[in-house]
Structures are given as C-alpha cells and as structure tokens.
Coordinates of C-alpha atoms in Angstrom, one line a residue:
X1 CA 16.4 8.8 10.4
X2 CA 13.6 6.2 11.0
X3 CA 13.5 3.3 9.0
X4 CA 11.1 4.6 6.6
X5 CA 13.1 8.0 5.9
X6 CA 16.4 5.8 5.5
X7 CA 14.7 3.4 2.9
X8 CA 12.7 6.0 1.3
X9 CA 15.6 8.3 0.6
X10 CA 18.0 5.0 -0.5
X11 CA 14.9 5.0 -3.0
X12 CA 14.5 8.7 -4.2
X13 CA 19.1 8.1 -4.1
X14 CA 19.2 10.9 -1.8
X15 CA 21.4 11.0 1.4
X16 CA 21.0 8.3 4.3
X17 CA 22.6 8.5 7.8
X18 CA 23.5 4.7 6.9
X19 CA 22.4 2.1 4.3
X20 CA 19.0 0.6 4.8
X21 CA 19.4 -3.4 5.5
X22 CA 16.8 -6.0 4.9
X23 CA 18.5 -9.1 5.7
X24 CA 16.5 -12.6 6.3
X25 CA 17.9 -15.5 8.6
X26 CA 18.1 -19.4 7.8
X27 CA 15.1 -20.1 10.7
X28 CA 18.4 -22.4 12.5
X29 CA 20.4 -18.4 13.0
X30 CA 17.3 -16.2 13.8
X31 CA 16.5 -18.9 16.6
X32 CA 20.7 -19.2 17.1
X33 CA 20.6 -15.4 17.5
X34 CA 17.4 -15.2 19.7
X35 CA 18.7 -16.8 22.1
X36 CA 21.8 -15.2 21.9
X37 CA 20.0 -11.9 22.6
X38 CA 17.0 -13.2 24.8
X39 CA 14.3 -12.3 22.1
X40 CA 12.2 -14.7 19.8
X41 CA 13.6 -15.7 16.4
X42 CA 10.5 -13.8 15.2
X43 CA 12.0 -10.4 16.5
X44 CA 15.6 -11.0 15.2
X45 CA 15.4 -9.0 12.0
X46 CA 14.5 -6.0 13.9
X47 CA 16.8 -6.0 16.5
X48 CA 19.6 -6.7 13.5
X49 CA 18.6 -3.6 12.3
X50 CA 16.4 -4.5 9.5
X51 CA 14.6 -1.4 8.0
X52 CA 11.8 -3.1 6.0
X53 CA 8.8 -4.9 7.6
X54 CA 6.6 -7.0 5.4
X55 CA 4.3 -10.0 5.0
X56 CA 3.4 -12.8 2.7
X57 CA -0.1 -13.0 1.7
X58 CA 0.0 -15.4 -1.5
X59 CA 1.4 -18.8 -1.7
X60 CA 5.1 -18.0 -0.1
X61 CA 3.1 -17.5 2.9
X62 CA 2.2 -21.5 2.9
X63 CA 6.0 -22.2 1.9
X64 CA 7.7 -20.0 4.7
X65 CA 5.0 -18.7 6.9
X66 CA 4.0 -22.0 8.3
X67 CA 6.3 -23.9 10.2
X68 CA 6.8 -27.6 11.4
X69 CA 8.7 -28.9 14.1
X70 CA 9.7 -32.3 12.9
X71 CA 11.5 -33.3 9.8
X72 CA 8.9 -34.7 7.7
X73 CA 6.0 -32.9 8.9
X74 CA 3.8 -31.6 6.7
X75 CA 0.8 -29.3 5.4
X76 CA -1.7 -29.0 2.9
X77 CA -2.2 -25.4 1.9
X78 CA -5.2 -23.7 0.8
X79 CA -4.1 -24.1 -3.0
X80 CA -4.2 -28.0 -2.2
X81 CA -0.1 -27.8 -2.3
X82 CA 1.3 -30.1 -0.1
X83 CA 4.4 -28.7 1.7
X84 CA 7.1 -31.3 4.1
X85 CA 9.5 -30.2 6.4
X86 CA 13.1 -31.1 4.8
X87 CA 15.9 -29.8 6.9
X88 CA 14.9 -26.4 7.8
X89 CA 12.3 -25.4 4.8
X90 CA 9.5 -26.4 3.7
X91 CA 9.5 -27.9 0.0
X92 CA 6.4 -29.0 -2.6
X93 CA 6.4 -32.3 -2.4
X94 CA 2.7 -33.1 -4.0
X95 CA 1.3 -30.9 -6.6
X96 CA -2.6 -30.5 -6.9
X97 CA -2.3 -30.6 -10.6
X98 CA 0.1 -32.9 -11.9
X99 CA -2.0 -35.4 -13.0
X100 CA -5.3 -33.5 -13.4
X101 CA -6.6 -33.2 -17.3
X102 CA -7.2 -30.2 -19.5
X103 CA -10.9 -30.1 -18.2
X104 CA -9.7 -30.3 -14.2
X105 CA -7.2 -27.9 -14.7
X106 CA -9.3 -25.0 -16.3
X107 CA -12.0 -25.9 -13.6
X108 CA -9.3 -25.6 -10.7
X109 CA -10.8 -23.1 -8.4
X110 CA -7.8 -20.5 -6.8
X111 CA -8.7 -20.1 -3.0
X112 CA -10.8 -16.8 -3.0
X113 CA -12.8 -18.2 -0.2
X114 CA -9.3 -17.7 2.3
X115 CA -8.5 -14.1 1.2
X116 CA -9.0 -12.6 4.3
X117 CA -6.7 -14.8 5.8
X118 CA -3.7 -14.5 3.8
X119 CA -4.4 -11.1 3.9
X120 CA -4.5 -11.1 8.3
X121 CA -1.0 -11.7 8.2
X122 CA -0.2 -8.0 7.1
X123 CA -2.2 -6.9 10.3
X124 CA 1.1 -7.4 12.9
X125 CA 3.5 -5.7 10.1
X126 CA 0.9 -2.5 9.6
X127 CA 1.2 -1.6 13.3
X128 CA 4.6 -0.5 12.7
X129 CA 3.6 1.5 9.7
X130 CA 4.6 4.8 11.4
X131 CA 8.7 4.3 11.6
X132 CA 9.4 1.2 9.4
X133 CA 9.2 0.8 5.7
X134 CA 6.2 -1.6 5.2
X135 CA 5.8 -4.1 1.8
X136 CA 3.3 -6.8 0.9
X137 CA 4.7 -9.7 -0.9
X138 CA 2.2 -10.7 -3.5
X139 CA 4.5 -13.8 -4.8
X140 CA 4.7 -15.9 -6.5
X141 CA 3.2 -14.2 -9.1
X142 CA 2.8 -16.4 -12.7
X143 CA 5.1 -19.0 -13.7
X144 CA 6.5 -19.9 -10.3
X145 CA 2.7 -20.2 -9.1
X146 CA 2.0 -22.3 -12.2
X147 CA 4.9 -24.6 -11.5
X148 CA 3.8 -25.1 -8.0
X149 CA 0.2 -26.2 -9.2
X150 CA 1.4 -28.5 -12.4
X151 CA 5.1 -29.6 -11.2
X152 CA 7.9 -28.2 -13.0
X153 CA 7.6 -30.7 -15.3
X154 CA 4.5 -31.1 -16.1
X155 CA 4.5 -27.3 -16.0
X156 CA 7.4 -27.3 -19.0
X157 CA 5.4 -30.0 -21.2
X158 CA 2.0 -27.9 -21.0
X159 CA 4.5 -24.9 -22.6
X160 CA 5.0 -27.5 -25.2
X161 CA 2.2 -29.4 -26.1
X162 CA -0.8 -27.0 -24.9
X163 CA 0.3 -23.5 -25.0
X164 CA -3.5 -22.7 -25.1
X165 CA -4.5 -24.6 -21.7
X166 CA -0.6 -23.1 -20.3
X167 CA -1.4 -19.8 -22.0
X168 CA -5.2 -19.8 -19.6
X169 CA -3.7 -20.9 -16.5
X170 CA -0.8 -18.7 -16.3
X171 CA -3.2 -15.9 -16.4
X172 CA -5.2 -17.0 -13.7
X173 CA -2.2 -17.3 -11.4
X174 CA -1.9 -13.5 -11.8
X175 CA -5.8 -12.8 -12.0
X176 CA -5.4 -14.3 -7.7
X177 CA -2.0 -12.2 -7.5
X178 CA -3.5 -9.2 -9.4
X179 CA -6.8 -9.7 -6.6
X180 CA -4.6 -9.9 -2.9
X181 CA -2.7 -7.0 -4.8
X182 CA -5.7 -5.1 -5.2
X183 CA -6.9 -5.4 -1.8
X184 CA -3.7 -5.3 0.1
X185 CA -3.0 -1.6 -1.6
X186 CA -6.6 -0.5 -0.8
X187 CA -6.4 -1.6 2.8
X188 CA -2.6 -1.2 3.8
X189 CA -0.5 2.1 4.4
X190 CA 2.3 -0.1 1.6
X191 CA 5.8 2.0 0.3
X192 CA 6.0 -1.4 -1.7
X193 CA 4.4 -3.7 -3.5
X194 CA 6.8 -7.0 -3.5
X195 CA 6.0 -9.1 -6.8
X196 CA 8.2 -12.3 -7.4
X197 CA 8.4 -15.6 -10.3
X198 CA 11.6 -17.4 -9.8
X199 CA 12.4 -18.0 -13.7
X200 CA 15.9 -18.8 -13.8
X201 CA 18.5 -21.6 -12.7
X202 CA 22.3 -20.3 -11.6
X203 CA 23.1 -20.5 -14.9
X204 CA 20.2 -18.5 -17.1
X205 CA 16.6 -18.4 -17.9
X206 CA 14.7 -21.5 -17.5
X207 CA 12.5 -20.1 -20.5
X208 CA 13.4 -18.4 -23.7
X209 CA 13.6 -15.2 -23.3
X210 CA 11.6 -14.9 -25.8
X211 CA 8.3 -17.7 -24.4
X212 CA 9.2 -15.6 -21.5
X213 CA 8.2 -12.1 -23.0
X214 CA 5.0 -14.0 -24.6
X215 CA 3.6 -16.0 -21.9
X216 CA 4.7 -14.2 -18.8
X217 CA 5.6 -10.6 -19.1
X218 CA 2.2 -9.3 -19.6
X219 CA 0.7 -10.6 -16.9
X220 CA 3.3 -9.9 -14.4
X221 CA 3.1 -6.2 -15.7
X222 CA -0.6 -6.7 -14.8
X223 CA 0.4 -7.4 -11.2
X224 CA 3.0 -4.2 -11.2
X225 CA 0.3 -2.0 -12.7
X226 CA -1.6 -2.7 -9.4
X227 CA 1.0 -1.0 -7.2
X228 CA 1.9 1.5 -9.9
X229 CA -1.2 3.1 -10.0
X230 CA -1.2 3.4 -6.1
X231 CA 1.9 5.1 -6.2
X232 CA 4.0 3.0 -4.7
X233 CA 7.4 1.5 -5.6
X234 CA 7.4 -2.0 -6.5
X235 CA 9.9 -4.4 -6.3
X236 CA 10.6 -7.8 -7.6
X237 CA 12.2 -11.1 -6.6
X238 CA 13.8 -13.5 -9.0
X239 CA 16.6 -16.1 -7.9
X240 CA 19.2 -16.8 -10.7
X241 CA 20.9 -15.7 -13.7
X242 CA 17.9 -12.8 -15.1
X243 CA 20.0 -10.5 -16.7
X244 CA 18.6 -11.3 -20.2
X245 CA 15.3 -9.9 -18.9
X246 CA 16.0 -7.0 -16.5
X247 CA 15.7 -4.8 -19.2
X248 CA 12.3 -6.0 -19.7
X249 CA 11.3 -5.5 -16.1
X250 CA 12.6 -1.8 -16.2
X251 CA 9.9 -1.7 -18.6
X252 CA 7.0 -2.8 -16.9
X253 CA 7.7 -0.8 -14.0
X254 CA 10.0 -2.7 -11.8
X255 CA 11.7 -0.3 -9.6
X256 CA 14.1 -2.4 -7.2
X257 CA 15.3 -5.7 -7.7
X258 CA 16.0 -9.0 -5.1
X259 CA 18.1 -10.8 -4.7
X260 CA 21.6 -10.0 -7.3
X261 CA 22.1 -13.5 -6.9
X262 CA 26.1 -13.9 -6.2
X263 CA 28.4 -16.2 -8.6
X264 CA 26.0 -16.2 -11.1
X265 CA 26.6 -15.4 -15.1
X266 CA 25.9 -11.8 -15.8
X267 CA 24.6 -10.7 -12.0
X268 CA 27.9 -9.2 -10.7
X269 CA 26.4 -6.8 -8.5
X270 CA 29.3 -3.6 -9.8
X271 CA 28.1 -4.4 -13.5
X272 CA 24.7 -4.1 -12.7
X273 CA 25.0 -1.3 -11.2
X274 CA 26.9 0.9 -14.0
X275 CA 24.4 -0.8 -16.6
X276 CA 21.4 -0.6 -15.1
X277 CA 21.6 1.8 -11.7
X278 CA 20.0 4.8 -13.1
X279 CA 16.7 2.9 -13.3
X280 CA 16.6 0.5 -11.0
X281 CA 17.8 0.2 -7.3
X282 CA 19.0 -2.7 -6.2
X283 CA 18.7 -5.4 -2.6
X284 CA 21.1 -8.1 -2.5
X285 CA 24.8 -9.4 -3.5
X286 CA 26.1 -10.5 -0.2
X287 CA 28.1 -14.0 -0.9
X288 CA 26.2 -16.0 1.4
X289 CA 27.5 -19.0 0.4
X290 CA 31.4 -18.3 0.8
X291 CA 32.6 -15.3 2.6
X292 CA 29.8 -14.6 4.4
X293 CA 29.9 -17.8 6.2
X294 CA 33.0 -19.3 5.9
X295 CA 35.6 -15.6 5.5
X296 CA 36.9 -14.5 8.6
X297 CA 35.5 -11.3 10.4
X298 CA 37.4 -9.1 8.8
X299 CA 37.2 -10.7 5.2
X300 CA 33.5 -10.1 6.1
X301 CA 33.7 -6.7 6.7
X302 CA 35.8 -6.0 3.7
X303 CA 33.5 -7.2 1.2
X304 CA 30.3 -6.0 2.8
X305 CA 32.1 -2.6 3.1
X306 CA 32.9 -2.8 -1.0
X307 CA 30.0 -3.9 -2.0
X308 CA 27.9 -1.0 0.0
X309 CA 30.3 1.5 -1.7
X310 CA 29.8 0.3 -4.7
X311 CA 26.1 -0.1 -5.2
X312 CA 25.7 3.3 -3.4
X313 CA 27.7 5.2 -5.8
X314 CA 26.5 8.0 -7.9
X315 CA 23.5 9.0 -5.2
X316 CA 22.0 5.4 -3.5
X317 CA 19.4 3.2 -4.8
X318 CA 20.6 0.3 -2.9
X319 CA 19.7 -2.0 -0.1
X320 CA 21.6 -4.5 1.8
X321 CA 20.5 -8.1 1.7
X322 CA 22.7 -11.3 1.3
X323 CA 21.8 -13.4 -1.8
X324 CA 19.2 -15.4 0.1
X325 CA 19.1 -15.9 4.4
X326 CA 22.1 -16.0 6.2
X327 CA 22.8 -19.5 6.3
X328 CA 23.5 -21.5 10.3
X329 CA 27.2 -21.9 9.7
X330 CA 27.5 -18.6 9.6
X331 CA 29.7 -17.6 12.8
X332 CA 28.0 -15.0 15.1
X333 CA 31.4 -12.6 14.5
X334 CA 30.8 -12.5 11.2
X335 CA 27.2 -11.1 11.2
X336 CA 28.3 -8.9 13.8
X337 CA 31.1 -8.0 11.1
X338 CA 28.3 -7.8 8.2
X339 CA 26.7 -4.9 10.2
X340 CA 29.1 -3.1 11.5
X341 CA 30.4 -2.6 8.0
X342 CA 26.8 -1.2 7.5
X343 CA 27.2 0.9 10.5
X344 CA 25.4 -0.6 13.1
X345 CA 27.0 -1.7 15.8
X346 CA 27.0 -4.3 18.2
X347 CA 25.8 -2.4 21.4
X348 CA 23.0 -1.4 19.1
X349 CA 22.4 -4.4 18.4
X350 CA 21.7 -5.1 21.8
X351 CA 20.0 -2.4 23.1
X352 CA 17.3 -3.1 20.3
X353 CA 16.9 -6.4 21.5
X354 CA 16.4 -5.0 25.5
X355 CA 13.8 -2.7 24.3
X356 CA 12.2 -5.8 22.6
X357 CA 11.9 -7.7 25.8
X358 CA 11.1 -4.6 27.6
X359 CA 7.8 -4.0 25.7
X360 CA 7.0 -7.6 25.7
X361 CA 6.8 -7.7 29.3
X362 CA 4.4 -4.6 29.3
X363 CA 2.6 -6.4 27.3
X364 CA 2.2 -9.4 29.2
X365 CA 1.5 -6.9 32.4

C-alpha cells in the first residue's frame, strides 16, 4: 500500500498491510538520526516511515517552522509575536497585545498581507501528493491564537472583565484560520484539514467546559465546516486532559484526534477507544516521557505492540504517534524497537534513507 491507501483505509477502518505512523522528532533526534543515516533532519520522518506529509500555514508555522541556531535567538513573526530560542523550541516571549487597550485591540490588523507566504510552505509537501497522505495545519485556531496575542493572562482576565472585547477577538482568530483554510482547500489536493487550540493543562480544561462551549466551540466548528464541505477528514490537536469536551468535538465534525496525551486524567488511550472509537479515530498515546525513552528495547516494543492492538481493534481508525516528539534521550534501539513493533524494520529504514540521498544527488546533477 502507498502511504495514502494505508492512512486512508486506517480512516474508512478497513484493512492495512501495517498501521500508518506519523511520528514527529525533538529537532536534537531528527538531526541525531540524520546523521545516523546520512540524510538531513528534514527528511527523517520519511525515511522512519512516516505516512502523513503536511505543513503549517498559520501561526505554528512561526513557533516551529522557523529555526534559530543559538540559544536566545529570536524572531518577530508576522503576527508581531516575538518567538526566542530556549533549549530546542521556540517559546512566546513578548505578546503584541498584552498591554494594548480595548480600542488597539479591536483595531489589531491579522497579517492578510503575508498569506501567500504561509501558504508557500505547502508547495514542497503537495509535490508528494500522489503516494503520501497530505494535511494542512490551520492551527492554532481560537483560544490558543488569542492567548498568543493577549498573554495567557491577560487572555483569562479579558474572559472576565470584557467578555464583549474577548467575545470579538476570539472570532477574529478564526475569521484568519477560517481564511488560510479556505484557500489552502481550494488550492491543495488535502485528505485533511489539521485544526488545533491547546485548551487544557495535564490535569483538565483550562476553561469551563461550559465558557468553553460559549466562547469557542462555534467558531472552531466554523474552521471544521471549511474542510467539511470539501470532503475531507479533519482532524484536531489539543494537548491535555479534553475528555470533558470530545464529545463536543464529535459534534462539530471532528473526525481524528492528536495527541491522547499519555498519564493524563480521563485520556487512557484503551478507554477512549471503547467510548468513543466508533466515531472518532484516533493519533497518539505513545509514553514519550517514560518508556519510550527511558524502557528498554524490548519494554518498547511491548507497549507499542499493545497499544497498536488495542486502538486497532474492532476495524482501525488509529494512527501511531507518541504523545508529542520523540524526545533526545531517547536511545536509537528504542525507536528502532517503536517501529519494528509497527512493522517496519530496520533495513527499511535504511534503504529509505539511500533512496533519499540517491535523489538528492540527481538533483544536485
């Protein structure tokens, strides 16, 4: 099966020849692991056997798209965020917002004027439309754009004191992630549209559930409508402890969700699956924080082989991701281990990555 048929069918929970992977590095193990097999860090998730291909053209693409060298180094992005290098990620250190009045914030101005380049960096991802399953990350869509313009806290005393100025802005933030959707689906061969809002902590929502259905359901269904109507699948990425809300996002339209976040209250990945499998498919649940860095080889193997079986039960719908990137500690057996409980194996592993360097040298011919 190519890529596309493997995912597609994962999807539809019909038969794969193995289940589909989308796994993302910590930047330190892609460029650990490109060297390791003579490709850039860049090329690592294909080689590893990663089945989906996609691209961030809203603000993640200024958190993760742009990198720095240094520790300390820093950009300004074209939301007037300004991002600095700590450790091996970027992180919003100045917030373009936090101090503006009610008047400065309803005059903000989102950047419509850079569209078409967030929107370029789907252009090296579309090539490879033909064999590999191809998304567009629209994220983050409402409150997590909000918080990145306001501050967090600023962000929480605007849903206290001025609901109506909150209420205005929060729909904005979609209006730009309802617009690169838009124009992403009518100039992209997509099989999904990826939405995200990081609204909850390890340990629960950081809103009601109930401000949550008020102030930020309806617009994020606005931004699922978008691929909905193209008819594609849509997926959605939330960090944290969500289950208070999932059935809410079965409602809108949600049909896969990122990332089961492991050790958190209410997101064992076996639970979710009996309560929620028929109507959702699911990417995620590796332990990325214990086993998968710290078990040995064969613990590894063990609990990525159990965790496969179980969220492939009763005919698919799942996709195998850690709980975020494979972290540097990680010990090269083990993410050999990882995928060869996913069936791929080492020597394929490594005849991807000669084909990589292959074509890049007929490239550069």
């Amino acid at each position: 099966m190519t890529s596309k048929e493997r995912v597609l069918a994962a999807l539809r929970r019909q038969p794969v020849d193995r289940v589909p992977i989308f796994l993302w590095y910590h930047p330190e193990t892609a460029l650990r692991l490109g060297r390791l097999l003579g490709i850039p860090p860049s090329r690592v998730g294909e080689a590893m056997g990663n089945d989906v291909l996609q691209a961030w053209v809203n603000n993640n693409y200024a958190m993760e798209g742009i990198t720095h060298e240094n520790e300390g180094d820093w950009h300004v992005d074209f939301w007037g965020i300004r991002w600095v290098k700590r450790g091996a990620f970027n992180q919003a250190e100045g917030y373009p917002l936090a101090k503006a009045t009610a008047e400065e914030v309803r005059e903000y101005v989102f950047p419509l004027a850079h569209c078409e380049e967030l929107l370029a960096q789907m252009e090296s991802v579309v090539s490879q439309a033909e064999a590999s399953f191809i998304g567009c990350d629209v994220s983050p869509c409402v409150f997590e754009m909000y918080c990145r313009l306001r501050g967090m806290e600023r962000a929480f005393l605007d849903l206290a004191e001025d609901q109506e100025l909150a209420e205005s802005l929060l729909a904005r933030c979609a209006d730009f992630a309802v617009l690169l959707a838009e124009q992403a689906c009518d100039r992209f061969p997509l099989d999904w549209l990826w939405t995200g809002d990081d609204v909850a902590s390890h340990r629960g929502l950081m809103l009601s559930p109930t401000t949550w259905r008020r102030l930020v359901k309806p617009h994020l269904q606005r931004v699922i409508a978008v691929g909905k109507a193209q008819g594609l699948w849509v997926a959605y990425h939330c960090c944290g402890a969500l289950r208070e809300i999932i059935p809410d996002l079965i409602e809108i339209g949600v049909d896969v969700l990122n990332p089961i976040q492991h050790g958190c209250p209410g997101m064992e990945a076996d639970k979710l699956k009996e309560d929620f499998g028929r109507e959702l498919a699911f990417m995620g649940g590796l332990d990325n924080l214990h086993t998968i860095p710290y078990g040995t080889p064969e613990e590894v193997y063990r609990s990525t082989r159990a965790l496969i079986e179980s969220m492939s039960r009763d005919g698919g719908g799942y996709i195998l991701a850690a709980s975020h990137t494979i972290p540097p500690e990680t010990p090269e057996e083990n993410i050999f281990a990882l995928l060869a409980a996913a069936n791929v194996s080492r020597e394929e592993i490594f005849d991807r990555a000669s084909d990589i360097r292959a074509r890049s040298r007929q490239r550069t011919q």
